[in-house]
Coordinates of C-alpha atoms and ligand atoms in Angstrom, one line a residue:
Chain A
M1 CA 13.2 31.2 23.2
I2 CA 10.6 28.8 23.0
L3 CA 7.7 29.7 21.3
T4 CA 4.4 27.6 22.4
R5 CA 2.3 27.1 19.5
P6 CA -1.2 26.6 19.9
P7 CA -2.9 23.6 20.6
L8 CA -3.3 21.0 18.0
K9 CA -6.9 20.7 16.7
C10 CA -9.3 17.8 15.9
R11 CA -9.1 19.1 12.6
E12 CA -5.6 19.4 12.3
L13 CA -4.5 15.9 14.0
V14 CA -6.3 13.9 11.4
E15 CA -4.2 15.3 8.7
I16 CA -1.0 14.4 10.8
V17 CA -2.2 10.9 12.1
T18 CA -0.4 9.1 9.6
D19 CA 3.5 11.3 10.1
Y20 CA 2.7 10.5 13.9
L21 CA 2.3 6.6 13.2
E22 CA 5.4 7.3 10.6
G23 CA 7.3 8.4 13.4
D24 CA 8.0 11.4 11.5
L25 CA 6.8 14.1 13.5
S26 CA 9.9 16.3 15.4
R27 CA 9.9 15.6 19.2
R28 CA 8.3 19.0 20.0
D29 CA 4.9 18.1 17.0
R30 CA 4.8 14.4 18.6
R31 CA 4.7 15.8 22.3
R32 CA 1.8 18.4 21.0
F33 CA 0.1 15.4 19.2
E34 CA 0.3 13.4 22.4
R35 CA -1.2 15.8 24.5
H36 CA -4.0 16.3 22.4
I37 CA -4.8 12.8 22.4
A38 CA -4.4 12.8 25.7
G39 CA -7.5 14.6 26.6
C40 CA -9.6 14.0 24.0
E41 CA -11.6 10.8 23.5
G42 CA -12.4 10.9 19.6
C43 CA -9.3 11.6 18.8
T44 CA -8.0 8.7 20.5
S45 CA -10.9 6.9 18.8
Y46 CA -9.3 8.3 15.4
V47 CA -5.6 7.5 15.8
E48 CA -6.6 3.7 17.1
Q49 CA -8.7 3.3 13.7
M50 CA -5.8 4.3 11.8
R51 CA -4.1 1.8 13.4
L52 CA -6.4 -0.9 13.3
T53 CA -7.0 -0.3 9.9
K54 CA -3.4 -0.1 8.8
R55 CA -3.4 -4.1 10.8
L56 CA -5.9 -5.0 9.2
L57 CA -4.8 -4.0 5.6
G58 CA -1.7 -6.6 6.7
R59 CA -4.1 -9.2 6.9
I60 CA -5.7 -9.5 3.5
P61 CA -5.1 -13.0 1.9
E62 CA -3.3 -13.1 -1.3
D63 CA -5.3 -14.2 -4.2
S64 CA -3.6 -17.4 -5.6
I65 CA -2.3 -17.0 -9.1
P66 CA -4.4 -18.5 -12.3
A67 CA -3.8 -22.7 -13.4
E68 CA -2.5 -21.2 -16.9
A69 CA -0.5 -17.9 -15.7
R70 CA 1.3 -20.5 -13.1
E71 CA 1.7 -23.9 -16.3
A72 CA 2.9 -20.9 -18.8
L73 CA 5.4 -19.9 -16.0
L74 CA 6.8 -23.6 -15.7
D75 CA 7.2 -24.0 -18.9
A76 CA 9.4 -20.6 -18.9
F77 CA 11.2 -21.9 -15.8
R78 CA 12.0 -25.3 -17.8
D79 CA 13.3 -23.4 -21.1
W80 CA 15.4 -20.8 -19.2
R81 CA 16.7 -24.5 -17.0
S82 CA 17.4 -25.6 -20.2
E83 CA 19.1 -23.0 -21.9
T84 CA 21.6 -22.3 -19.0
G85 CA 22.3 -25.9 -18.3
Chain B
M1 CA 15.8 -19.7 -1.9
L2 CA 18.9 -17.3 -3.9
D3 CA 21.1 -20.6 -4.6
R4 CA 18.5 -22.5 -5.0
L5 CA 16.7 -20.8 -8.0
R6 CA 20.3 -20.7 -9.4
G7 CA 20.9 -23.7 -9.6
G8 CA 16.9 -24.5 -11.4
D9 CA 15.4 -25.6 -8.4
E10 CA 11.9 -25.4 -9.6
S11 CA 9.8 -26.1 -6.3
A12 CA 11.8 -22.2 -5.4
F13 CA 10.5 -21.2 -8.7
V14 CA 7.0 -22.3 -7.7
E15 CA 7.2 -20.8 -4.3
L16 CA 8.0 -17.4 -6.0
V17 CA 5.7 -17.2 -7.7
E18 CA 2.9 -18.5 -5.6
R19 CA 3.7 -15.5 -3.5
Y20 CA 4.6 -13.1 -5.4
H21 CA 2.5 -13.2 -8.5
S22 CA -1.0 -12.2 -7.6
P23 CA 0.3 -8.9 -5.7
M24 CA 2.6 -8.0 -9.1
V25 CA -0.5 -8.4 -11.1
R26 CA -2.0 -5.8 -8.9
L27 CA 0.6 -3.7 -9.1
A28 CA 0.9 -3.5 -12.6
R29 CA -2.2 -3.2 -13.1
T30 CA -1.6 0.6 -12.3
F31 CA 0.7 1.6 -14.2
V32 CA -1.0 -0.3 -17.3
P33 CA -5.0 0.3 -18.8
S34 CA -6.1 -3.7 -18.4
E35 CA -6.3 -6.6 -16.3
A36 CA -5.1 -8.9 -19.2
V37 CA -1.9 -6.5 -20.0
A38 CA -0.9 -6.4 -16.5
E39 CA -0.8 -10.4 -16.0
E40 CA 1.4 -10.6 -19.5
V41 CA 3.7 -7.1 -18.0
T42 CA 4.2 -9.8 -15.3
Q43 CA 4.7 -12.7 -17.0
E44 CA 7.8 -10.9 -18.8
A45 CA 9.0 -9.8 -15.2
W46 CA 8.8 -13.5 -14.3
L47 CA 11.4 -14.2 -17.6
G48 CA 13.6 -11.0 -16.5
V49 CA 14.0 -12.4 -12.8
L50 CA 15.3 -15.7 -14.5
N51 CA 17.4 -14.2 -16.9
G52 CA 18.6 -11.9 -14.5
I53 CA 19.0 -14.1 -11.4
G54 CA 23.0 -14.8 -11.9
R55 CA 23.7 -11.0 -11.9
F56 CA 21.6 -10.5 -8.5
E57 CA 23.7 -9.1 -6.0
G58 CA 21.8 -9.2 -2.6
R59 CA 22.4 -5.5 -2.0
S60 CA 18.0 -5.4 -1.9
S61 CA 16.2 -8.3 -0.8
L62 CA 14.8 -10.5 -3.5
K63 CA 11.5 -9.8 -2.7
T64 CA 11.9 -5.5 -3.9
W65 CA 14.3 -6.8 -6.7
I66 CA 11.8 -9.0 -8.1
F67 CA 9.1 -6.2 -7.4
R68 CA 11.5 -3.3 -9.1
I69 CA 11.5 -5.3 -12.2
L70 CA 8.4 -5.6 -12.5
V71 CA 7.6 -1.9 -12.1
N72 CA 10.3 -1.0 -14.7
R73 CA 8.4 -2.8 -17.1
A74 CA 5.4 -2.2 -16.0
R75 CA 6.1 1.8 -16.5
T76 CA 7.3 1.2 -19.8
R77 CA 4.3 -0.5 -20.9
G78 CA 2.5 1.9 -19.5
V79 CA 3.4 4.6 -21.1
R80 CA 3.2 3.1 -24.0
E81 CA -0.3 1.8 -23.3
S82 CA -1.1 5.6 -22.9
R83 CA -0.8 7.6 -26.0
T84 CA -3.3 5.1 -27.6
V85 CA -5.3 6.2 -25.0
P86 CA -6.1 10.2 -25.2
F87 CA -6.7 12.3 -22.2
S88 CA -5.2 9.2 -19.5
S89 CA -5.7 10.3 -16.0
L90 CA -3.2 7.4 -15.1
E91 CA -0.8 9.8 -12.4
R92 CA -3.7 12.2 -11.5
E93 CA -4.9 11.6 -8.4
G94 CA -7.2 13.9 -8.6
D95 CA -8.1 14.9 -4.6
E96 CA -5.4 17.1 -4.6
G97 CA -5.8 19.5 -0.5
R98 CA -8.9 17.3 0.0
P99 CA -9.4 16.8 3.7
S100 CA -9.1 13.2 5.1
V101 CA -12.3 13.6 7.1
D102 CA -15.2 15.0 5.8
P103 CA -15.3 18.8 7.0
G104 CA -18.7 18.4 8.2
R105 CA -17.9 16.2 11.3
F106 CA -16.0 19.2 12.6
Q107 CA -17.5 22.5 14.6
D108 CA -16.3 25.6 13.6
E109 CA -13.2 25.6 16.0
G110 CA -11.9 22.9 14.9
L111 CA -13.1 20.1 17.3
W112 CA -15.0 17.5 16.4
A113 CA -18.7 17.7 16.5
A114 CA -19.3 14.2 15.4
P115 CA -16.3 12.0 16.6
P116 CA -15.6 8.6 15.3
R117 CA -16.7 5.7 17.7
A118 CA -13.9 3.3 18.9
W119 CA -14.1 0.4 17.7
E120 CA -12.5 -1.7 21.1
D121 CA -16.0 -3.1 21.0
Q122 CA -15.9 -4.9 17.9
P123 CA -15.2 -8.9 17.9
E124 CA -12.2 -9.8 16.2
E125 CA -14.0 -12.3 13.7
R126 CA -16.1 -9.4 12.5
L127 CA -12.9 -7.3 11.9
L128 CA -11.6 -10.5 10.1
S129 CA -14.7 -11.3 8.6
A130 CA -14.6 -12.1 4.5
E131 CA -17.1 -9.2 4.1
T132 CA -14.7 -6.8 6.6
R133 CA -12.3 -8.0 4.0
A134 CA -13.9 -7.5 0.9
V135 CA -14.6 -3.6 2.0
I136 CA -11.3 -3.1 2.3
R137 CA -10.8 -4.0 -0.9
E138 CA -13.1 -2.0 -2.5
A139 CA -12.1 0.5 -0.5
I140 CA -8.1 0.4 -2.1
D141 CA -9.9 -0.6 -5.8
A142 CA -11.1 2.9 -5.4
L143 CA -8.3 4.7 -4.9
P144 CA -6.0 6.7 -7.4
A145 CA -3.4 4.5 -9.0
S146 CA -0.7 6.5 -7.6
Q147 CA -2.3 6.2 -3.8
R148 CA -3.2 2.4 -4.4
R149 CA 0.1 0.8 -5.2
V150 CA 1.3 2.9 -2.0
I151 CA -1.0 1.4 0.5
D152 CA -0.8 -2.1 -1.1
L153 CA 3.1 -2.0 -1.0
R154 CA 3.4 -0.7 2.6
D155 CA 0.1 -2.1 3.8
V156 CA -0.7 -5.5 1.9
E157 CA 2.7 -6.6 1.5
G158 CA 4.5 -4.9 4.5
L159 CA 7.3 -3.0 2.2
S160 CA 9.4 -0.3 4.8
A161 CA 8.5 2.9 3.5
E162 CA 12.3 3.1 2.4
E163 CA 11.6 0.5 0.0
V164 CA 8.7 1.5 -1.7
V165 CA 10.3 5.5 -1.6
E166 CA 13.6 2.9 -4.1
L167 CA 10.8 1.2 -5.8
L168 CA 8.6 3.9 -6.7
D169 CA 10.9 6.8 -7.0
L170 CA 9.0 8.9 -4.8
T171 CA 10.4 11.7 -2.3
Q172 CA 9.7 10.6 1.3
V173 CA 7.2 13.2 1.8
N174 CA 5.6 11.8 -1.4
Q175 CA 5.3 8.6 -0.2
R176 CA 3.9 9.6 2.8
V177 CA 1.3 12.0 1.4
L178 CA -0.2 9.2 -0.8
L179 CA -0.3 6.6 2.0
H180 CA -2.1 9.0 4.5
R181 CA -4.7 9.8 1.9
A182 CA -4.8 6.3 1.2
R183 CA -5.0 5.1 4.8
S184 CA -7.6 8.0 5.6
K185 CA -10.1 6.6 2.8
V186 CA -9.8 2.9 3.8
R187 CA -10.6 4.2 7.4
Q188 CA -13.6 5.5 6.4
A189 CA -15.0 3.1 4.5
L190 CA -14.4 1.0 7.5
E191 CA -16.0 3.1 9.6
D192 CA -19.2 3.7 7.1
Y193 CA -19.2 -0.1 7.5
L194 CA -18.9 -1.1 10.8
G195 CA -21.2 1.7 11.8
G196 CA -21.7 5.3 12.0
T197 CA -20.2 8.3 14.8
S198 CA -20.6 8.3 18.2
Ligands
ZN1 ZN1 -9.3 15.6 19.2

């Protein structure tokens, strides 16, 4: 027996968008999700925004290591090397 | 890299330190109460890396192994420090059950009243500008420690869900919930900055 569930609402979709992007929705929920965005411009934008958020997060450049910390670590490395031989 | 490091190659160590030191300090900072302590814990972790490198078996990546050493130290230190800081709320998220999007943006039936606008029209230079990055950084820094940790490792550092679950001793569900809350808030900050609703 297949129980048909009511269509997803926008308010619900924004709570499961990460499950969707992570590929963690069941096949059925995934279809329900995709059916909703196919007919909803707002949610299509929302999903795109979440994708872009993830992408931009991956583009933040790292701070460089402070010179002082770098020096201290190099000293530690040289000590370690002379101890281990 | 591993062989070079074990062989005492200084440039290999420098490479590692330049790549991972800053993310390690940020991660440490989510466990301990100050920047200075985070820096100290990270220095200790590097000593742990050097002393343990001979025993590293390569079952995980070198990166996650290094981060693991850091997390162990930072966590121990965090517990110790929190005893001297009463009412520590380091592990409290404080926003459990709060919706990802302001409820005022939906109609009563749960459909959008104020839908988000597509960002496709945003020029790439704007999206990748120093200003946008500062907005993202600020949004991350405003997150509770447990969320900051997860989004930083997953989205900024690019670790997999499995690696983060392992590293932070989370359940899969927990990892995903923390990631979801964190990403939702960063998205909101970006929306506030890039321009409102349609
Ligand atoms: Zn919708």
